[in-house]
PDB file of C-alpha atoms in Angstrom:
ATOM      1  CA  UNK A   1       0.000   0.000   0.000  1.00  0.00           C
ATOM      2  CA  UNK A   2       1.454   3.361  -1.046  1.00  0.00           C
ATOM      3  CA  UNK A   3       1.378   5.976   1.692  1.00  0.00           C
ATOM      4  CA  UNK A   4       1.377   9.676   0.816  1.00  0.00           C
ATOM      5  CA  UNK A   5       1.774  12.012   3.763  1.00  0.00           C
ATOM      6  CA  UNK A   6       1.069  15.704   3.884  1.00  0.00           C
ATOM      7  CA  UNK A   7       2.020  18.052   6.678  1.00  0.00           C
ATOM      8  CA  UNK A   8       0.805  19.951   8.454  1.00  0.00           C
ATOM      9  CA  UNK A   9      -2.788  18.707   8.439  1.00  0.00           C
ATOM     10  CA  UNK A  10      -4.041  22.238   9.012  1.00  0.00           C
ATOM     11  CA  UNK A  11      -2.548  25.685   9.123  1.00  0.00           C
ATOM     12  CA  UNK A  12      -3.968  28.996  10.317  1.00  0.00           C
ATOM     13  CA  UNK A  13      -2.112  32.129   9.228  1.00  0.00           C
ATOM     14  CA  UNK A  14      -2.645  35.855   9.017  1.00  0.00           C
ATOM     15  CA  UNK A  15      -3.051  37.670   5.747  1.00  0.00           C
ATOM     16  CA  UNK A  16       0.373  38.494   4.349  1.00  0.00           C
ATOM     17  CA  UNK A  17       2.160  35.546   5.968  1.00  0.00           C
ATOM     18  CA  UNK A  18       4.087  33.161   3.748  1.00  0.00           C
ATOM     19  CA  UNK A  19       3.462  29.460   4.229  1.00  0.00           C
ATOM     20  CA  UNK A  20       4.758  26.140   3.042  1.00  0.00           C
ATOM     21  CA  UNK A  21       3.471  22.569   3.095  1.00  0.00           C
ATOM     22  CA  UNK A  22       5.164  19.238   2.599  1.00  0.00           C
ATOM     23  CA  UNK A  23       4.156  16.162   0.616  1.00  0.00           C
ATOM     24  CA  UNK A  24       6.116  12.939   1.195  1.00  0.00           C
ATOM     25  CA  UNK A  25       5.674   9.914  -1.037  1.00  0.00           C
ATOM     26  CA  UNK A  26       7.362   6.628  -1.965  1.00  0.00           C
ATOM     27  CA  UNK A  27       9.840   7.348  -4.763  1.00  0.00           C
ATOM     28  CA  UNK A  28       9.905   3.869  -6.327  1.00  0.00           C
ATOM     29  CA  UNK A  29       8.077   3.748  -9.701  1.00  0.00           C
ATOM     30  CA  UNK A  30       7.222   7.439  -9.354  1.00  0.00           C
ATOM     31  CA  UNK A  31       6.192   9.152 -12.574  1.00  0.00           C
ATOM     32  CA  UNK A  32       4.588  12.537 -11.817  1.00  0.00           C
ATOM     33  CA  UNK A  33       3.322  14.639  -8.921  1.00  0.00           C
ATOM     34  CA  UNK A  34       0.090  16.632  -8.969  1.00  0.00           C
ATOM     35  CA  UNK A  35      -0.855  19.478  -6.636  1.00  0.00           C
ATOM     36  CA  UNK A  36      -4.510  20.488  -6.342  1.00  0.00           C
ATOM     37  CA  UNK A  37      -6.321  23.288  -4.575  1.00  0.00           C
ATOM     38  CA  UNK A  38      -9.780  22.334  -3.274  1.00  0.00           C
ATOM     39  CA  UNK A  39     -12.297  24.840  -2.002  1.00  0.00           C
ATOM     40  CA  UNK A  40     -15.479  23.688  -0.327  1.00  0.00           C
ATOM     41  CA  UNK A  41     -18.303  22.906  -2.784  1.00  0.00           C
ATOM     42  CA  UNK A  42     -16.017  23.381  -5.777  1.00  0.00           C
ATOM     43  CA  UNK A  43     -14.007  21.064  -8.007  1.00  0.00           C
ATOM     44  CA  UNK A  44     -10.403  20.404  -7.035  1.00  0.00           C
ATOM     45  CA  UNK A  45      -8.339  22.777  -9.189  1.00  0.00           C
ATOM     46  CA  UNK A  46      -5.085  21.553 -10.717  1.00  0.00           C
ATOM     47  CA  UNK A  47      -2.154  23.741  -9.670  1.00  0.00           C
ATOM     48  CA  UNK A  48       0.940  21.917 -10.895  1.00  0.00           C
ATOM     49  CA  UNK A  49       2.093  18.675 -12.470  1.00  0.00           C
ATOM     50  CA  UNK A  50       5.785  17.969 -11.994  1.00  0.00           C
ATOM     51  CA  UNK A  51       7.900  15.081 -13.166  1.00  0.00           C
ATOM     52  CA  UNK A  52      11.617  15.872 -13.023  1.00  0.00           C
ATOM     53  CA  UNK A  53      13.862  15.842  -9.994  1.00  0.00           C
ATOM     54  CA  UNK A  54      14.630  19.448  -9.088  1.00  0.00           C
ATOM     55  CA  UNK A  55      11.576  20.743 -10.954  1.00  0.00           C
ATOM     56  CA  UNK A  56      10.277  24.105  -9.786  1.00  0.00           C
ATOM     57  CA  UNK A  57       6.979  25.538 -10.924  1.00  0.00           C
ATOM     58  CA  UNK A  58       5.326  28.870 -10.180  1.00  0.00           C
ATOM     59  CA  UNK A  59       1.820  30.250 -10.598  1.00  0.00           C
ATOM     60  CA  UNK A  60       1.414  33.763  -9.253  1.00  0.00           C
ATOM     61  CA  UNK A  61       2.218  33.675  -5.533  1.00  0.00           C
ATOM     62  CA  UNK A  62       2.246  29.877  -5.403  1.00  0.00           C
ATOM     63  CA  UNK A  63       5.282  27.779  -6.222  1.00  0.00           C
ATOM     64  CA  UNK A  64       6.302  24.147  -5.821  1.00  0.00           C
ATOM     65  CA  UNK A  65       9.490  22.107  -5.848  1.00  0.00           C
ATOM     66  CA  UNK A  66      10.057  18.401  -6.381  1.00  0.00           C
ATOM     67  CA  UNK A  67      12.670  15.934  -5.129  1.00  0.00           C
ATOM     68  CA  UNK A  68      12.017  12.557  -6.733  1.00  0.00           C
ATOM     69  CA  UNK A  69      15.079  10.844  -5.231  1.00  0.00           C
ATOM     70  CA  UNK A  70      14.012  11.341  -1.646  1.00  0.00           C
ATOM     71  CA  UNK A  71      10.287  11.486  -2.401  1.00  0.00           C
ATOM     72  CA  UNK A  72       9.060  14.897  -1.341  1.00  0.00           C
ATOM     73  CA  UNK A  73       7.562  18.088  -2.693  1.00  0.00           C
ATOM     74  CA  UNK A  74       7.097  21.502  -1.121  1.00  0.00           C
ATOM     75  CA  UNK A  75       4.316  23.953  -1.914  1.00  0.00           C
ATOM     76  CA  UNK A  76       4.924  27.606  -1.027  1.00  0.00           C
ATOM     77  CA  UNK A  77       2.461  30.466  -0.849  1.00  0.00           C
ATOM     78  CA  UNK A  78       3.972  33.923  -0.635  1.00  0.00           C
ATOM     79  CA  UNK A  79       1.939  36.654   1.059  1.00  0.00           C
ATOM     80  CA  UNK A  80      -1.154  34.541   1.809  1.00  0.00           C
ATOM     81  CA  UNK A  81      -4.541  36.090   1.086  1.00  0.00           C
ATOM     82  CA  UNK A  82      -7.960  35.058   2.456  1.00  0.00           C
ATOM     83  CA  UNK A  83      -8.863  33.699  -0.990  1.00  0.00           C
ATOM     84  CA  UNK A  84      -6.009  31.193  -0.616  1.00  0.00           C
ATOM     85  CA  UNK A  85      -8.016  29.447   2.097  1.00  0.00           C
ATOM     86  CA  UNK A  86      -8.593  25.916   0.813  1.00  0.00           C
ATOM     87  CA  UNK A  87      -7.370  22.356   1.174  1.00  0.00           C
ATOM     88  CA  UNK A  88      -4.188  21.635  -0.780  1.00  0.00           C
ATOM     89  CA  UNK A  89      -3.833  18.072  -2.032  1.00  0.00           C
ATOM     90  CA  UNK A  90      -0.814  16.340  -3.439  1.00  0.00           C
ATOM     91  CA  UNK A  91      -1.050  13.158  -5.495  1.00  0.00           C
ATOM     92  CA  UNK A  92       1.841  11.225  -7.009  1.00  0.00           C
ATOM     93  CA  UNK A  93       1.195   9.162 -10.129  1.00  0.00           C
ATOM     94  CA  UNK A  94       2.984   5.839 -10.341  1.00  0.00           C
ATOM     95  CA  UNK A  95       3.952   3.767 -13.360  1.00  0.00           C
ATOM     96  CA  UNK A  96       2.712   0.676 -11.604  1.00  0.00           C
ATOM     97  CA  UNK A  97      -1.059   0.852 -11.311  1.00  0.00           C
ATOM     98  CA  UNK A  98      -1.333   4.017 -13.386  1.00  0.00           C
ATOM     99  CA  UNK A  99      -3.342   6.071 -10.929  1.00  0.00           C
ATOM    100  CA  UNK A 100      -3.100   9.027  -8.581  1.00  0.00           C
ATOM    101  CA  UNK A 101      -2.577   8.337  -4.879  1.00  0.00           C
ATOM    102  CA  UNK A 102      -3.774  11.241  -2.748  1.00  0.00           C
ATOM    103  CA  UNK A 103      -2.509  12.534   0.557  1.00  0.00           C
ATOM    104  CA  UNK A 104      -4.952  13.685   3.219  1.00  0.00           C
ATOM    105  CA  UNK A 105      -4.383  17.309   2.341  1.00  0.00           C
ATOM    106  CA  UNK A 106      -3.323  20.446   4.180  1.00  0.00           C
ATOM    107  CA  UNK A 107      -6.201  22.704   5.170  1.00  0.00           C
ATOM    108  CA  UNK A 108      -5.130  26.345   5.003  1.00  0.00           C
ATOM    109  CA  UNK A 109      -7.087  29.139   6.646  1.00  0.00           C
ATOM    110  CA  UNK A 110      -5.961  32.725   6.055  1.00  0.00           C
ATOM    111  CA  UNK A 111      -7.429  35.360   8.371  1.00  0.00           C
ATOM    112  CA  UNK A 112      -7.761  38.942   7.158  1.00  0.00           C
TER     113      UNK A 112
ATOM    114  CA  UNK B   1      -9.381  20.880 -19.905  1.00  0.00           C
ATOM    115  CA  UNK B   2     -12.783  19.332 -19.225  1.00  0.00           C
ATOM    116  CA  UNK B   3     -15.857  20.730 -17.485  1.00  0.00           C
ATOM    117  CA  UNK B   4     -17.561  18.182 -15.282  1.00  0.00           C
ATOM    118  CA  UNK B   5     -20.922  18.441 -13.561  1.00  0.00           C
ATOM    119  CA  UNK B   6     -22.378  16.153 -10.931  1.00  0.00           C
ATOM    120  CA  UNK B   7     -25.899  15.601  -9.654  1.00  0.00           C
ATOM    121  CA  UNK B   8     -26.968  15.809  -6.939  1.00  0.00           C
ATOM    122  CA  UNK B   9     -24.564  18.238  -5.295  1.00  0.00           C
ATOM    123  CA  UNK B  10     -25.604  16.972  -1.875  1.00  0.00           C
ATOM    124  CA  UNK B  11     -28.135  14.635  -0.336  1.00  0.00           C
ATOM    125  CA  UNK B  12     -29.226  13.274   3.007  1.00  0.00           C
ATOM    126  CA  UNK B  13     -30.341   9.664   2.798  1.00  0.00           C
ATOM    127  CA  UNK B  14     -31.679   7.062   5.154  1.00  0.00           C
ATOM    128  CA  UNK B  15     -29.836   3.926   6.069  1.00  0.00           C
ATOM    129  CA  UNK B  16     -30.631   1.009   3.766  1.00  0.00           C
ATOM    130  CA  UNK B  17     -31.564   3.109   0.735  1.00  0.00           C
ATOM    131  CA  UNK B  18     -29.560   3.660  -2.452  1.00  0.00           C
ATOM    132  CA  UNK B  19     -28.441   6.830  -4.213  1.00  0.00           C
ATOM    133  CA  UNK B  20     -27.354   7.215  -7.820  1.00  0.00           C
ATOM    134  CA  UNK B  21     -24.891   9.998  -8.601  1.00  0.00           C
ATOM    135  CA  UNK B  22     -24.617  11.306 -12.140  1.00  0.00           C
ATOM    136  CA  UNK B  23     -21.503  12.659 -13.819  1.00  0.00           C
ATOM    137  CA  UNK B  24     -21.617  14.594 -17.103  1.00  0.00           C
ATOM    138  CA  UNK B  25     -18.550  15.763 -19.054  1.00  0.00           C
ATOM    139  CA  UNK B  26     -18.545  18.447 -21.744  1.00  0.00           C
ATOM    140  CA  UNK B  27     -16.349  16.391 -24.092  1.00  0.00           C
ATOM    141  CA  UNK B  28     -15.848  12.748 -25.006  1.00  0.00           C
ATOM    142  CA  UNK B  29     -13.399  10.967 -22.732  1.00  0.00           C
ATOM    143  CA  UNK B  30     -12.179   7.414 -22.565  1.00  0.00           C
ATOM    144  CA  UNK B  31     -11.508   7.041 -18.882  1.00  0.00           C
ATOM    145  CA  UNK B  32     -13.711   8.209 -16.042  1.00  0.00           C
ATOM    146  CA  UNK B  33     -12.933   7.703 -12.374  1.00  0.00           C
ATOM    147  CA  UNK B  34     -14.977   7.686  -9.201  1.00  0.00           C
ATOM    148  CA  UNK B  35     -13.419   8.752  -5.896  1.00  0.00           C
ATOM    149  CA  UNK B  36     -14.606   8.945  -2.333  1.00  0.00           C
ATOM    150  CA  UNK B  37     -13.401  11.104   0.540  1.00  0.00           C
ATOM    151  CA  UNK B  38     -14.608  10.018   3.938  1.00  0.00           C
ATOM    152  CA  UNK B  39     -14.349  12.577   6.752  1.00  0.00           C
ATOM    153  CA  UNK B  40     -10.714  13.127   7.702  1.00  0.00           C
ATOM    154  CA  UNK B  41      -9.451  10.700   5.049  1.00  0.00           C
ATOM    155  CA  UNK B  42      -7.681  10.926   1.699  1.00  0.00           C
ATOM    156  CA  UNK B  43      -9.413  10.940  -1.636  1.00  0.00           C
ATOM    157  CA  UNK B  44      -9.618   7.252  -2.486  1.00  0.00           C
ATOM    158  CA  UNK B  45     -10.232   5.756  -5.916  1.00  0.00           C
ATOM    159  CA  UNK B  46     -13.323   3.534  -6.009  1.00  0.00           C
ATOM    160  CA  UNK B  47     -13.245   2.408  -9.635  1.00  0.00           C
ATOM    161  CA  UNK B  48     -12.292   3.243 -13.197  1.00  0.00           C
ATOM    162  CA  UNK B  49     -15.094   3.269 -15.774  1.00  0.00           C
ATOM    163  CA  UNK B  50     -14.307   2.836 -19.464  1.00  0.00           C
ATOM    164  CA  UNK B  51     -17.058   3.039 -22.033  1.00  0.00           C
ATOM    165  CA  UNK B  52     -17.999  -0.355 -23.429  1.00  0.00           C
ATOM    166  CA  UNK B  53     -16.469  -2.430 -20.668  1.00  0.00           C
ATOM    167  CA  UNK B  54     -17.131  -3.254 -17.052  1.00  0.00           C
ATOM    168  CA  UNK B  55     -15.741  -0.941 -14.426  1.00  0.00           C
ATOM    169  CA  UNK B  56     -12.516  -1.913 -12.686  1.00  0.00           C
ATOM    170  CA  UNK B  57     -12.802  -1.722  -8.900  1.00  0.00           C
ATOM    171  CA  UNK B  58     -10.025  -0.968  -6.437  1.00  0.00           C
ATOM    172  CA  UNK B  59      -9.265  -3.189  -3.507  1.00  0.00           C
ATOM    173  CA  UNK B  60     -11.956  -2.813  -0.858  1.00  0.00           C
ATOM    174  CA  UNK B  61     -14.711  -1.780  -3.267  1.00  0.00           C
ATOM    175  CA  UNK B  62     -17.185  -4.178  -4.898  1.00  0.00           C
ATOM    176  CA  UNK B  63     -19.667  -3.925  -7.724  1.00  0.00           C
ATOM    177  CA  UNK B  64     -22.632  -4.972  -5.593  1.00  0.00           C
ATOM    178  CA  UNK B  65     -22.082  -2.009  -3.289  1.00  0.00           C
ATOM    179  CA  UNK B  66     -20.999   0.554  -5.928  1.00  0.00           C
ATOM    180  CA  UNK B  67     -22.466  -0.388  -9.312  1.00  0.00           C
ATOM    181  CA  UNK B  68     -21.288   1.892 -12.099  1.00  0.00           C
ATOM    182  CA  UNK B  69     -22.726   2.565 -15.529  1.00  0.00           C
ATOM    183  CA  UNK B  70     -20.906   4.109 -18.481  1.00  0.00           C
ATOM    184  CA  UNK B  71     -23.395   4.241 -21.357  1.00  0.00           C
ATOM    185  CA  UNK B  72     -21.410   6.672 -23.530  1.00  0.00           C
ATOM    186  CA  UNK B  73     -18.238   8.751 -23.677  1.00  0.00           C
ATOM    187  CA  UNK B  74     -19.639  11.759 -21.779  1.00  0.00           C
ATOM    188  CA  UNK B  75     -21.685  10.232 -18.957  1.00  0.00           C
ATOM    189  CA  UNK B  76     -21.393   7.872 -16.006  1.00  0.00           C
ATOM    190  CA  UNK B  77     -23.332   7.008 -12.877  1.00  0.00           C
ATOM    191  CA  UNK B  78     -22.236   5.635  -9.517  1.00  0.00           C
ATOM    192  CA  UNK B  79     -24.806   4.039  -7.220  1.00  0.00           C
ATOM    193  CA  UNK B  80     -24.164   3.751  -3.500  1.00  0.00           C
ATOM    194  CA  UNK B  81     -26.294   0.773  -2.485  1.00  0.00           C
ATOM    195  CA  UNK B  82     -27.799  -0.237   0.826  1.00  0.00           C
ATOM    196  CA  UNK B  83     -26.255   2.781   2.511  1.00  0.00           C
ATOM    197  CA  UNK B  84     -24.954   2.938   6.043  1.00  0.00           C
ATOM    198  CA  UNK B  85     -23.594   5.938   7.990  1.00  0.00           C
ATOM    199  CA  UNK B  86     -20.054   4.846   6.991  1.00  0.00           C
ATOM    200  CA  UNK B  87     -20.942   5.766   3.406  1.00  0.00           C
ATOM    201  CA  UNK B  88     -21.246   9.423   4.392  1.00  0.00           C
ATOM    202  CA  UNK B  89     -18.586  10.982   2.172  1.00  0.00           C
ATOM    203  CA  UNK B  90     -17.876  13.311  -0.691  1.00  0.00           C
ATOM    204  CA  UNK B  91     -18.057  11.401  -3.979  1.00  0.00           C
ATOM    205  CA  UNK B  92     -16.114  12.844  -6.890  1.00  0.00           C
ATOM    206  CA  UNK B  93     -16.162  12.049 -10.568  1.00  0.00           C
ATOM    207  CA  UNK B  94     -12.970  12.609 -12.528  1.00  0.00           C
ATOM    208  CA  UNK B  95     -11.682  12.307 -16.087  1.00  0.00           C
ATOM    209  CA  UNK B  96      -8.144  12.091 -17.341  1.00  0.00           C
ATOM    210  CA  UNK B  97      -5.694  10.522 -19.746  1.00  0.00           C
ATOM    211  CA  UNK B  98      -2.327   9.324 -18.569  1.00  0.00           C
ATOM    212  CA  UNK B  99      -0.145  10.827 -15.899  1.00  0.00           C
ATOM    213  CA  UNK B 100      -0.444  14.504 -16.706  1.00  0.00           C
ATOM    214  CA  UNK B 101      -4.072  15.502 -16.731  1.00  0.00           C
ATOM    215  CA  UNK B 102      -6.932  14.751 -14.414  1.00  0.00           C
ATOM    216  CA  UNK B 103      -9.970  16.939 -13.886  1.00  0.00           C
ATOM    217  CA  UNK B 104     -12.594  16.679 -11.202  1.00  0.00           C
ATOM    218  CA  UNK B 105     -16.260  17.421 -10.770  1.00  0.00           C
ATOM    219  CA  UNK B 106     -17.506  19.496  -7.824  1.00  0.00           C
ATOM    220  CA  UNK B 107     -18.488  16.441  -5.821  1.00  0.00           C
ATOM    221  CA  UNK B 108     -21.614  15.013  -4.227  1.00  0.00           C
ATOM    222  CA  UNK B 109     -21.818  15.419  -0.467  1.00  0.00           C
ATOM    223  CA  UNK B 110     -23.688  12.472   0.968  1.00  0.00           C
ATOM    224  CA  UNK B 111     -24.901  12.145   4.529  1.00  0.00           C
ATOM    225  CA  UNK B 112     -26.469   8.878   5.618  1.00  0.00           C
ATOM    226  CA  UNK B 113     -28.625   8.956   8.749  1.00  0.00           C
TER     227      UNK B 113
END
């Protein structure tokens, strides 16, 4: 059974704070890593898909890095805003099985 | 990208009844997926539904409990049968091809009393 761990489980920050979350996953047979942003009552929104060791991707104030050798990814949010409040999910895709395996998510709450 | 809608968006059901959730996609897709998220748990894949063949279920999920239909390339249904409170979850429909793209519907929030 593949175990994907995200930390912290929840995070409460003030507007303007920068935050980061961690996703740890088994690196064997790894193919790609997905990050999603999920707001209540909405569809999970794809943020990034990363495949290469050392990959860095950026979308506005959000960025992510990937280490495939040790099996982890970091998601950073610079200058958090209340609209960033959501659950952030990571999901590695493995060659074996051909499916996404999701972590439990990090629930971010940004107070104005 | 794909736009996915689900019906119903939420429901409260009694123990022992069944609920059918519909998933509609705005384009033709080969593979559709059904996920469940129980409270405090990860999103977990229930089954993969390909048009023209029987759904493939993940370990721990069976067809009698979660029958799936896939009548065409834009539509699928998932039925949660003989419900118990443990079936209270968010059920998500998803479409995708390969490792790089997967899109999700807004989910169906089910509460079983």
